[in-house]
mmCIF file of C-alpha atoms and ligand atoms in Angstrom:
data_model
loop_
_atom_site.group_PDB
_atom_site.id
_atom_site.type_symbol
_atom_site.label_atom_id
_atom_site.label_comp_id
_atom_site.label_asym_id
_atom_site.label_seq_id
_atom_site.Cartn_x
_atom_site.Cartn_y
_atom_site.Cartn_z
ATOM 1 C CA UNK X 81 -43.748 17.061 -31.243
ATOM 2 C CA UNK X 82 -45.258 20.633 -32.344
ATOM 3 C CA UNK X 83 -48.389 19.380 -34.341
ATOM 4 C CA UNK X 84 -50.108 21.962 -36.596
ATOM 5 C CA UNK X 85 -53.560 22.866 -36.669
ATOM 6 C CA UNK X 86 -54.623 20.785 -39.718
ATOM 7 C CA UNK X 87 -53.083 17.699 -38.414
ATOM 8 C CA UNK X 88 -54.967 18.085 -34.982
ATOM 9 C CA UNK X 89 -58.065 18.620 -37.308
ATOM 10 C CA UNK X 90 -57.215 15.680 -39.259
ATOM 11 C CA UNK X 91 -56.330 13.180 -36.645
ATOM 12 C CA UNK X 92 -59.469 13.945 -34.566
ATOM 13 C CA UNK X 93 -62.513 13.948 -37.951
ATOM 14 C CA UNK X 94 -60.731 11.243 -39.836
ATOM 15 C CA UNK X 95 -60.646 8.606 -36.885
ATOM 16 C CA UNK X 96 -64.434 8.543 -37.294
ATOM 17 C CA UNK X 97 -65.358 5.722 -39.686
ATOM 18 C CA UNK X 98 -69.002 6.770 -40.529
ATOM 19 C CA UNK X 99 -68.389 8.917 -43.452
ATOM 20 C CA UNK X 100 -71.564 11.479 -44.724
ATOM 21 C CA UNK X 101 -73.032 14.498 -43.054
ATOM 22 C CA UNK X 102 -70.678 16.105 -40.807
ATOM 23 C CA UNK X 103 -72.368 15.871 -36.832
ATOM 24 C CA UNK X 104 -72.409 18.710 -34.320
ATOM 25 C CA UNK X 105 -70.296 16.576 -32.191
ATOM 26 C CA UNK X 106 -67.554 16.354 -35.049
ATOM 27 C CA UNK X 107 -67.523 20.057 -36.065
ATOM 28 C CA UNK X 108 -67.405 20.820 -31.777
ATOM 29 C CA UNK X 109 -65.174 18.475 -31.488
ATOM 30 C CA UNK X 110 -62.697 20.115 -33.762
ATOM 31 C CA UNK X 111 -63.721 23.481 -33.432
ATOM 32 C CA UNK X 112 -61.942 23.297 -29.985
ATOM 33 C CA UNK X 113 -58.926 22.697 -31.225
ATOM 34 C CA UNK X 114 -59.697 25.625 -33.610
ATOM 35 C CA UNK X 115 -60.433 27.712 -30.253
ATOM 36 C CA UNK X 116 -57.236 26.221 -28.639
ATOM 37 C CA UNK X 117 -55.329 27.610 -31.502
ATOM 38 C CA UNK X 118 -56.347 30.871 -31.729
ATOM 39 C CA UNK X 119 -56.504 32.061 -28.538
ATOM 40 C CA UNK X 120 -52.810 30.603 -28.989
ATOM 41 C CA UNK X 121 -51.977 33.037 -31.629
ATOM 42 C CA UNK X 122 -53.557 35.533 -29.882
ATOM 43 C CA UNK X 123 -56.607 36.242 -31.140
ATOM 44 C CA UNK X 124 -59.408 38.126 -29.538
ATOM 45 C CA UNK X 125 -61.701 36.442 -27.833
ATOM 46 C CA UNK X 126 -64.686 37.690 -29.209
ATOM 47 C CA UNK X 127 -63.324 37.264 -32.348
ATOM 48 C CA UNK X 128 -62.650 33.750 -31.777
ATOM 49 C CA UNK X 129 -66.658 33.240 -31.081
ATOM 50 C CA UNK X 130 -67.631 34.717 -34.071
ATOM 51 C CA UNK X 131 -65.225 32.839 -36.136
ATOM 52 C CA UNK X 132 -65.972 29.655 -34.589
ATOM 53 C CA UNK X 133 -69.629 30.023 -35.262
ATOM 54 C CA UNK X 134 -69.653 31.285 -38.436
ATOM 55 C CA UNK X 135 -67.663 27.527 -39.349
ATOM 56 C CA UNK X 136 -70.041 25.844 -37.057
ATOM 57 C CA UNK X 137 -72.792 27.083 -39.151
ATOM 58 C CA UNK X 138 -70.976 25.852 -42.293
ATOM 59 C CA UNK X 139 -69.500 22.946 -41.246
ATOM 60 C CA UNK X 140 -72.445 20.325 -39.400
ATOM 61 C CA UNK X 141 -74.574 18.903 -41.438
ATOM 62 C CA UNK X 142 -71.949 19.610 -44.789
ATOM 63 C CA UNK X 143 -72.073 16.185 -46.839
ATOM 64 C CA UNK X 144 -68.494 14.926 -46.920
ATOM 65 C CA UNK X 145 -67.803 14.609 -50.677
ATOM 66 C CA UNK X 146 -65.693 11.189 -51.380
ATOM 67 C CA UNK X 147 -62.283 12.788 -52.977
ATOM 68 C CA UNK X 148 -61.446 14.565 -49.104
ATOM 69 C CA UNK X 149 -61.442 12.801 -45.819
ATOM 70 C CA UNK X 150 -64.110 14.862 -42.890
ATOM 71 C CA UNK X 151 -60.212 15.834 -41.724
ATOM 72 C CA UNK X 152 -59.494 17.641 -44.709
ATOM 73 C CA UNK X 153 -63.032 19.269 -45.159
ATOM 74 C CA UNK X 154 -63.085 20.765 -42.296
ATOM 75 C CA UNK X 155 -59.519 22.190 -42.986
ATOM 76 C CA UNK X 156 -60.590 23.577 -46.134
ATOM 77 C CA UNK X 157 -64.024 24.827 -44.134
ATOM 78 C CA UNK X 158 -61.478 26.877 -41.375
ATOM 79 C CA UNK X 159 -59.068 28.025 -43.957
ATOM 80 C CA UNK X 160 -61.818 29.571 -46.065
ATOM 81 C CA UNK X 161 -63.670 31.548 -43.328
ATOM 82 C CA UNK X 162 -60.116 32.396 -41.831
ATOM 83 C CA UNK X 163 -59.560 33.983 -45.585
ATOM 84 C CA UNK X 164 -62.898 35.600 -45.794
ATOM 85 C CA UNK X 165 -62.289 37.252 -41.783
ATOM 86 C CA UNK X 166 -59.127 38.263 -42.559
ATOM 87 C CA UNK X 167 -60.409 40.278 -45.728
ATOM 88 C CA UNK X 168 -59.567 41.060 -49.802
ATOM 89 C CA UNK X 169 -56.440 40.637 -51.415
ATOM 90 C CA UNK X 170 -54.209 43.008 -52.798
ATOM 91 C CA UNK X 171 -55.810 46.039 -50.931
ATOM 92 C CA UNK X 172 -53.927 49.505 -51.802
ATOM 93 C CA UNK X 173 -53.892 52.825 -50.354
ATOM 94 C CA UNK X 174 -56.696 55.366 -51.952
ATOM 95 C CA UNK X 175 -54.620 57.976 -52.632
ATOM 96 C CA UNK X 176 -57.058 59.239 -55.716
ATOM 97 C CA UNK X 177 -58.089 62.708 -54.561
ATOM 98 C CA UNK X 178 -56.930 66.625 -55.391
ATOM 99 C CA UNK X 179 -53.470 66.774 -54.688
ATOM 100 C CA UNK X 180 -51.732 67.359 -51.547
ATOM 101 C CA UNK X 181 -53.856 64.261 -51.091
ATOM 102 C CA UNK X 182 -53.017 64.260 -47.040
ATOM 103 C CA UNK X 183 -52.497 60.831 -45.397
ATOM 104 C CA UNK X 184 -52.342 60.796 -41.082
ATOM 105 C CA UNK X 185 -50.542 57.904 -39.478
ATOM 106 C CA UNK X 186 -51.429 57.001 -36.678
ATOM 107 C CA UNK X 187 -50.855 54.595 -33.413
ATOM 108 C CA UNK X 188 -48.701 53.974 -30.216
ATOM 109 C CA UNK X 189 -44.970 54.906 -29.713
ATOM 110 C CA UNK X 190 -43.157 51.857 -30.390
ATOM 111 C CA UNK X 191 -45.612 50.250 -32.474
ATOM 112 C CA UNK X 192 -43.163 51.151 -35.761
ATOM 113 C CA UNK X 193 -45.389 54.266 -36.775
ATOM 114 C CA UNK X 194 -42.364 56.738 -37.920
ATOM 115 C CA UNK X 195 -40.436 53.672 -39.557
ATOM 116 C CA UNK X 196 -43.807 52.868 -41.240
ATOM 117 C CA UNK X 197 -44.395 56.111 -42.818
ATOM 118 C CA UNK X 198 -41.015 56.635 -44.209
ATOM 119 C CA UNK X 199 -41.431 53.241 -45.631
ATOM 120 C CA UNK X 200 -45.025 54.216 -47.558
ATOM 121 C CA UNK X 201 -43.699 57.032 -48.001
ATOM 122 C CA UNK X 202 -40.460 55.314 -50.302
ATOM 123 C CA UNK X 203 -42.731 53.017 -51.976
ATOM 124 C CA UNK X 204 -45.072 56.021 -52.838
ATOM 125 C CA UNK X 205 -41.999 58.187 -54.636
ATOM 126 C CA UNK X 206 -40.097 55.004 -55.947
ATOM 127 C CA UNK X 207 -42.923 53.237 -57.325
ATOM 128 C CA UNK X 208 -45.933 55.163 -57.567
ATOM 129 C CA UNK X 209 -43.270 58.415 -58.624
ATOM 130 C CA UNK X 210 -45.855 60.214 -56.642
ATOM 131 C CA UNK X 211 -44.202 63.952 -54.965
ATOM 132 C CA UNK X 212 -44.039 63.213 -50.682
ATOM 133 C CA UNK X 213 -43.663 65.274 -48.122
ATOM 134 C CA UNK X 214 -43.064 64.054 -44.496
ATOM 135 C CA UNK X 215 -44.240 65.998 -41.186
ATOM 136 C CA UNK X 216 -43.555 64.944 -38.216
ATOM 137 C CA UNK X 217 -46.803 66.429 -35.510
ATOM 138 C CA UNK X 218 -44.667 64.496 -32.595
ATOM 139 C CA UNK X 219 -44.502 68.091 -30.461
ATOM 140 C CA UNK X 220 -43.201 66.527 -27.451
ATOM 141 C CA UNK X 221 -40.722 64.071 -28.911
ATOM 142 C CA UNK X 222 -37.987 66.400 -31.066
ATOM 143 C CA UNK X 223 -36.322 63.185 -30.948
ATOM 144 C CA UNK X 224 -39.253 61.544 -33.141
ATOM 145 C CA UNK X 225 -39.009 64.719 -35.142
ATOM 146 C CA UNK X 226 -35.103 64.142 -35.813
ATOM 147 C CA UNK X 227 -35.922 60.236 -36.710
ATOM 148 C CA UNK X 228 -38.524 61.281 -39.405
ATOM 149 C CA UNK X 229 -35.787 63.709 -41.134
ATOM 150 C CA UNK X 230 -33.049 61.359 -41.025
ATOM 151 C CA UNK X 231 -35.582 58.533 -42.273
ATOM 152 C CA UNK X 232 -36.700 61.394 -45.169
ATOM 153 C CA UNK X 233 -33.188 61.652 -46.200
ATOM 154 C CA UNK X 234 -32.588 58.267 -46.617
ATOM 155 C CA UNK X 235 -35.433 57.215 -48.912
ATOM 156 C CA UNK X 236 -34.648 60.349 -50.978
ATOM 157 C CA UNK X 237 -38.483 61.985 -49.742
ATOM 158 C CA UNK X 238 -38.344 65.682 -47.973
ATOM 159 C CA UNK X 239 -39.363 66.456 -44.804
ATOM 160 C CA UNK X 240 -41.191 69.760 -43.940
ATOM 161 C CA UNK X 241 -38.354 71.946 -41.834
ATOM 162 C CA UNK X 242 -38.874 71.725 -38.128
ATOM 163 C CA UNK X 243 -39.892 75.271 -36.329
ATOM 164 C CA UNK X 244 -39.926 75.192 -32.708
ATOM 165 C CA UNK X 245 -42.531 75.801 -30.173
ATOM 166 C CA UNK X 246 -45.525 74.968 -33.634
ATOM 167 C CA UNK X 247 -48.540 73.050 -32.117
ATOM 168 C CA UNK X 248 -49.673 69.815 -33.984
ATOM 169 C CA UNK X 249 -52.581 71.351 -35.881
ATOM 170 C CA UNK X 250 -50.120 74.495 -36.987
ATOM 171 C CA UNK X 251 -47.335 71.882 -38.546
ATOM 172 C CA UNK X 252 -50.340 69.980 -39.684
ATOM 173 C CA UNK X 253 -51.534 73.099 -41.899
ATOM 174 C CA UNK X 254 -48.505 74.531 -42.565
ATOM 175 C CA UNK X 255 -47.327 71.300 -44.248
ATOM 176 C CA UNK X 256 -50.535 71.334 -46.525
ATOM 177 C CA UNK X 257 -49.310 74.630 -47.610
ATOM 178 C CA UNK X 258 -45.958 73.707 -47.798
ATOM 179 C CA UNK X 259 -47.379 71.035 -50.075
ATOM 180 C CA UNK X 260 -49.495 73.123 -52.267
ATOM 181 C CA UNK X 261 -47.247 75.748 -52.902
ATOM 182 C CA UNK X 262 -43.890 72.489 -53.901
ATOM 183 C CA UNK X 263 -46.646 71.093 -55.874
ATOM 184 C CA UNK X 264 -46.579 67.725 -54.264
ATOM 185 C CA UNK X 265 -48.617 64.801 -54.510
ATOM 186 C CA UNK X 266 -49.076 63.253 -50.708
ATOM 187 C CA UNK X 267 -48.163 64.832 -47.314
ATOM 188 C CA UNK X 268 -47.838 61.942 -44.906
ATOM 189 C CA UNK X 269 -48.628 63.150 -41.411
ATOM 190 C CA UNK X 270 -46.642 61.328 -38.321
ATOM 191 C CA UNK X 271 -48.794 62.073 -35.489
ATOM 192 C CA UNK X 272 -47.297 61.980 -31.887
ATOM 193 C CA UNK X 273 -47.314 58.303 -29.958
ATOM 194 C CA UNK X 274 -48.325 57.532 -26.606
ATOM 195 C CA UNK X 275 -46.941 54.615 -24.371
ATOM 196 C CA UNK X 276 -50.922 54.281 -23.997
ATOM 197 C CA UNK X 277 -53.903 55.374 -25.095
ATOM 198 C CA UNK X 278 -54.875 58.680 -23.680
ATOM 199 C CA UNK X 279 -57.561 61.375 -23.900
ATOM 200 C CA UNK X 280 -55.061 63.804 -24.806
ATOM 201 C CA UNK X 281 -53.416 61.859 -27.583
ATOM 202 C CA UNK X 282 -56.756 61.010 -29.373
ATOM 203 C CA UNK X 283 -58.083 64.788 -28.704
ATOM 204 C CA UNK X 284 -54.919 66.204 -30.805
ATOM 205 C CA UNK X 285 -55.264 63.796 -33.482
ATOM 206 C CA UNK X 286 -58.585 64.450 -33.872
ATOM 207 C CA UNK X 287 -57.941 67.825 -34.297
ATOM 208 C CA UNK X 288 -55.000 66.849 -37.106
ATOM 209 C CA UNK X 289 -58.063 65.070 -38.280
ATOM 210 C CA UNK X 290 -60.727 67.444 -38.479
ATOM 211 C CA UNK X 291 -57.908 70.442 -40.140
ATOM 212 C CA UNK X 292 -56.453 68.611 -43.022
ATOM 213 C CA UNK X 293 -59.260 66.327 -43.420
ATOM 214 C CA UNK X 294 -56.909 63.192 -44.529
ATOM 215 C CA UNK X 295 -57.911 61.110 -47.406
ATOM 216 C CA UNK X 296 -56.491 58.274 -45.520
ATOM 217 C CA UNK X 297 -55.944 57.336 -41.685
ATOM 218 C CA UNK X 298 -53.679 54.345 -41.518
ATOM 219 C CA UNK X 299 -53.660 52.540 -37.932
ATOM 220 C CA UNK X 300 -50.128 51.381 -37.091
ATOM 221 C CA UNK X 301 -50.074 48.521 -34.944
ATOM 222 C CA UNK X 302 -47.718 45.972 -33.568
ATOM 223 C CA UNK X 303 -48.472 42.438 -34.631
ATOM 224 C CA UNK X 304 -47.020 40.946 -31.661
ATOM 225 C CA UNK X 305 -48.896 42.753 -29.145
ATOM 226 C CA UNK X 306 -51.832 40.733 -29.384
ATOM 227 C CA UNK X 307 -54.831 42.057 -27.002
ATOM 228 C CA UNK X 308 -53.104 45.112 -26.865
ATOM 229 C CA UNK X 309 -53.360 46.032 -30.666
ATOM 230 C CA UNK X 310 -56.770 45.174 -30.698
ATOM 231 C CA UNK X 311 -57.818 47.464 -27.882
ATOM 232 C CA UNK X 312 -55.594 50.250 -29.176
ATOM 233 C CA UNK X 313 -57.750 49.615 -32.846
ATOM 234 C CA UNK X 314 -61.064 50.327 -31.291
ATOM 235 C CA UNK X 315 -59.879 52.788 -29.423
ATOM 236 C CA UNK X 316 -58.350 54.932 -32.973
ATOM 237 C CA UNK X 317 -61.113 53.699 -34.443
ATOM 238 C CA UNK X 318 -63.777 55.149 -32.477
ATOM 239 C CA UNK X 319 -62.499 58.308 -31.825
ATOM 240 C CA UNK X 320 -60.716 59.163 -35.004
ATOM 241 C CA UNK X 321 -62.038 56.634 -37.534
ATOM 242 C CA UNK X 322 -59.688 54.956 -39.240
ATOM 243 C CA UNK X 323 -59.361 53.710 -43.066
ATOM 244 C CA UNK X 324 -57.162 50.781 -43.186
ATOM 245 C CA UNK X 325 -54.464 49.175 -40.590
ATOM 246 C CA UNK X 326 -50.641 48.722 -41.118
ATOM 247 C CA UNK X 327 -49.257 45.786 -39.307
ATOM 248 C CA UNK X 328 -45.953 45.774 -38.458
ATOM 249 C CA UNK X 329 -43.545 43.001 -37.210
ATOM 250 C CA UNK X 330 -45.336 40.070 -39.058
ATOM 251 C CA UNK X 331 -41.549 38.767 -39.449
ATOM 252 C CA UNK X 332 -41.713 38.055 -35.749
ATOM 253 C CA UNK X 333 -42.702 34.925 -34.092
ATOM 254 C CA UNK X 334 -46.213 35.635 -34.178
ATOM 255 C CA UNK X 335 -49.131 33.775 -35.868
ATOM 256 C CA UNK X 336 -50.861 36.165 -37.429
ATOM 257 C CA UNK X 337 -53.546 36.472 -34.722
ATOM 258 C CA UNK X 338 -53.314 39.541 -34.970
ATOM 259 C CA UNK X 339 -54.350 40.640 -37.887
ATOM 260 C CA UNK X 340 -57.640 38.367 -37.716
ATOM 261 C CA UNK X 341 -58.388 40.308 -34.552
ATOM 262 C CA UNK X 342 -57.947 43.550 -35.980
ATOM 263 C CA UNK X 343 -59.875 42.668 -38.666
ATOM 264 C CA UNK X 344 -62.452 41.246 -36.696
ATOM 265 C CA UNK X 345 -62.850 43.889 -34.205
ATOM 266 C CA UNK X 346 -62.739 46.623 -36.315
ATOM 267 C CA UNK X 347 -63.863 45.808 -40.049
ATOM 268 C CA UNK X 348 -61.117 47.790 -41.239
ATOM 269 C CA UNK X 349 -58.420 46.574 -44.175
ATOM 270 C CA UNK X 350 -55.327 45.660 -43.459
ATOM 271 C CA UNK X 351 -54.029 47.365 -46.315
ATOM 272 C CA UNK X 352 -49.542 46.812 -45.831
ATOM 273 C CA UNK X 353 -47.737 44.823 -43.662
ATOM 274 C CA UNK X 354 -43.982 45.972 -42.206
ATOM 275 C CA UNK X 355 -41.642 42.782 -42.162
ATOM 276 C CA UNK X 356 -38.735 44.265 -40.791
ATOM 277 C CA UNK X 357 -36.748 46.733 -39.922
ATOM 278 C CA UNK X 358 -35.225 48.123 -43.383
ATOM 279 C CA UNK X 359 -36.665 50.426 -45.106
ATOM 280 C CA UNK X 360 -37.716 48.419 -47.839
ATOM 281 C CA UNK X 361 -39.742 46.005 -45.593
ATOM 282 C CA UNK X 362 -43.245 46.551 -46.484
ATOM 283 C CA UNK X 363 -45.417 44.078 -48.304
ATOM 284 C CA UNK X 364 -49.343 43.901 -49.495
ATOM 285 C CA UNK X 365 -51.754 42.350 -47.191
ATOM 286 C CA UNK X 366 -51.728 38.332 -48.388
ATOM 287 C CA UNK X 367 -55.066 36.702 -46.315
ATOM 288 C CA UNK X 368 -54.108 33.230 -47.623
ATOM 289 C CA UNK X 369 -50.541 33.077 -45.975
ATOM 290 C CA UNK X 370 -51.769 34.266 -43.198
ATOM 291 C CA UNK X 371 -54.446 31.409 -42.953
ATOM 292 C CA UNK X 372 -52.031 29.519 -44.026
ATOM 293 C CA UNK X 373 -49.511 30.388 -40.323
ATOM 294 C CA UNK X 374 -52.554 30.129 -38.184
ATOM 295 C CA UNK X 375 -53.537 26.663 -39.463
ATOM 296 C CA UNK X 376 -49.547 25.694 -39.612
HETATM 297 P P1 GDP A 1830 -42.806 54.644 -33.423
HETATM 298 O O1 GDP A 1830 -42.471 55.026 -32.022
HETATM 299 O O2 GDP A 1830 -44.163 54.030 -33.509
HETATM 300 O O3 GDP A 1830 -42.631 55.726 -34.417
HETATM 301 O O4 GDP A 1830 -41.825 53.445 -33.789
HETATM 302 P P2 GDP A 1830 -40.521 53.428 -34.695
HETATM 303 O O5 GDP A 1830 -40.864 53.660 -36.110
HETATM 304 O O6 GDP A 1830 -39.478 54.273 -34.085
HETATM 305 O O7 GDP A 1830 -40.120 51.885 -34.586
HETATM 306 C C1 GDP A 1830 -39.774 51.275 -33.372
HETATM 307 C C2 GDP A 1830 -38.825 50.118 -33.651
HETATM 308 O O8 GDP A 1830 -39.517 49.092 -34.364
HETATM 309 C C3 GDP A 1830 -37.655 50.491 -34.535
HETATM 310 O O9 GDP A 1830 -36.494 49.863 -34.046
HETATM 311 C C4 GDP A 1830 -38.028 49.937 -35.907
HETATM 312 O O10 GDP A 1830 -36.899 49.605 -36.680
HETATM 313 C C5 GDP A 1830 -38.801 48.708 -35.514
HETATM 314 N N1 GDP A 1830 -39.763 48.262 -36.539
HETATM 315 C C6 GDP A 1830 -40.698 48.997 -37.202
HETATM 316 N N2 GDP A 1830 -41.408 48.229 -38.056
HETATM 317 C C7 GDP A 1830 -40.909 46.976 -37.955
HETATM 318 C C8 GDP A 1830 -41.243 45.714 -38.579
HETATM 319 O O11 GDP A 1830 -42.129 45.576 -39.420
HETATM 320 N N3 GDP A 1830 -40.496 44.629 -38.190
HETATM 321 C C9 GDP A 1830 -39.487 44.726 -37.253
HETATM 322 N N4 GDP A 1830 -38.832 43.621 -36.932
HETATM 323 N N5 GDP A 1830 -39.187 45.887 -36.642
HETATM 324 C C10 GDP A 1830 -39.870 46.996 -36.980
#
């Protein structure tokens, strides 16, 4: 039978009779089921090092208070540093700047980037009754280009009109205009996708970048892509800089590995999660559930 993470935990600390001070050789002992499980959900591997030591250094040695069992300590010990890794609650988009306040979304095709941004982007009008406009920079795609309109139209947010043959830094500018002179609030910029990462892809958006200067750069990445995401991260990251990561499919099967890597590699908030594929499925950033799937 499919035993969680706290019950392996449990069942290996609380066969041990001596009660007190926890020993290395308890903490190792369970922090390799800790390993075992991570990796398991997909977590980086560095990441997994650094976590594990950080409850290593809390955990041997901690005095066992007499209300918990050394099972249930070290639990709580794992599910507090897998809270404090993954991050704060409730973090929001900084949108507080002179308005078109420009935000650039970026990430890999496929990873749910266009969906992503229509979603903010209905969130941002609905609730926030903030003025959108949607450009799509995806040059090479008109297909993408067609999918942001159509997604524009159906949250009730306009799209800047498509001219043909426009480079990504020219739609990029002439949106901000477009923005200034409609008197709107946020322009949410879909940059192009790649299958992979490529010099080309991160040269243009760094371009995007450097013309609008966005007040946010939001990271799309797929939640069940594991190793993948977390390479992709460092990769936007380092050549673009990022401000905050949108994960999308937590509704799938995943653990949540994910976002501890992401977290981990890049020290960036996780700032929205997609859970689906409506339009309305988009949800804050909760570091507690998460803990709560890895442990199980
Ligand atoms: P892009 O190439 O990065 O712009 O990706 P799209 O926005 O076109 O999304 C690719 C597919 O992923 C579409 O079928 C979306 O409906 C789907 N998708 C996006 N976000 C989510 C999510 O959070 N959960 C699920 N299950 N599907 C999603």
């Amino acid at each position: 039978m499919f035993e969680s993470l706290s019950e392996k935990l449990s069942g290996i600390l609380d066969s041990l009779t001596r009660r007190g001070a926890l020993s290395e050789d308890d903490v190792n002992a369970a922090l390799r089921e800790v390993r075992r499980a991570l990796l398991e959900a997909d977590v980086a591997l560095e990441v997994v090092r650094s976590f594990t030591d950080r409850v290593r250094s809390r955990a041997v040695g901690a005095e066992v208070i007499r209300s918990v069992t050394p099972g249930q300590m070290v639990v709580k010990i794992v599910h507090d540093e897998l809270v404090a890794m993954l991050g704060a609650e409730g973090e929001t988009l900084d949108l507080e700047a002179v308005p078109p306040v420009p935000v650039l979304m970026v990430g890999l095709q496929g990873s749910g980037k266009t969906t992503t941004t229509a979603k903010i982007a209905r969130r941002l009008s609905e609730r926030n009754r903030r003025k959108v406009l949607l450009a799509s920079l995806d040059t090479r795609r008109p297909a993408a280009m067609e999918q942001l309109a159509v997604l524009g139209e159906q949250v009730g947010v306009a799209t800047l009109p498509i001219v043909p043959g426009q480079g990504a830094v020219q739609i990029a500018k002439r949106a901000m205009e477009a923005a200034r002179l409609g008197g709107y609030d946020v322009v949410m910029l879909d940059t192009a996708g790649r299958v992979t990462i490529d010099e080309e892809l991160m040269e243009e958006v760094a371009q995007v970048k450097t013309a609008t200067n966005p007040h946010e750069v939001l990271l799309v990445a797929d939640a069940l892509t594991g190793q993948d995401a977390v390479n992709t991260a460092r990769a936007f990251d380092s050549k673009v800089g990022v401000t905050g990561i949108v994960l999308t499919r937590m509704d799938g099967d995943g653990r949540g590995g994910a976002a501890l890597s992401m977290r981990g590699v890049t020290g960036k908030p996780i700032k929205l999660v997609g859970t689906g594929e409506k339009i309305d499925a988009l949800e804050e950033f909760h570091p507690q559930r998460v803990a709560n799937r890895i442990l199980g």
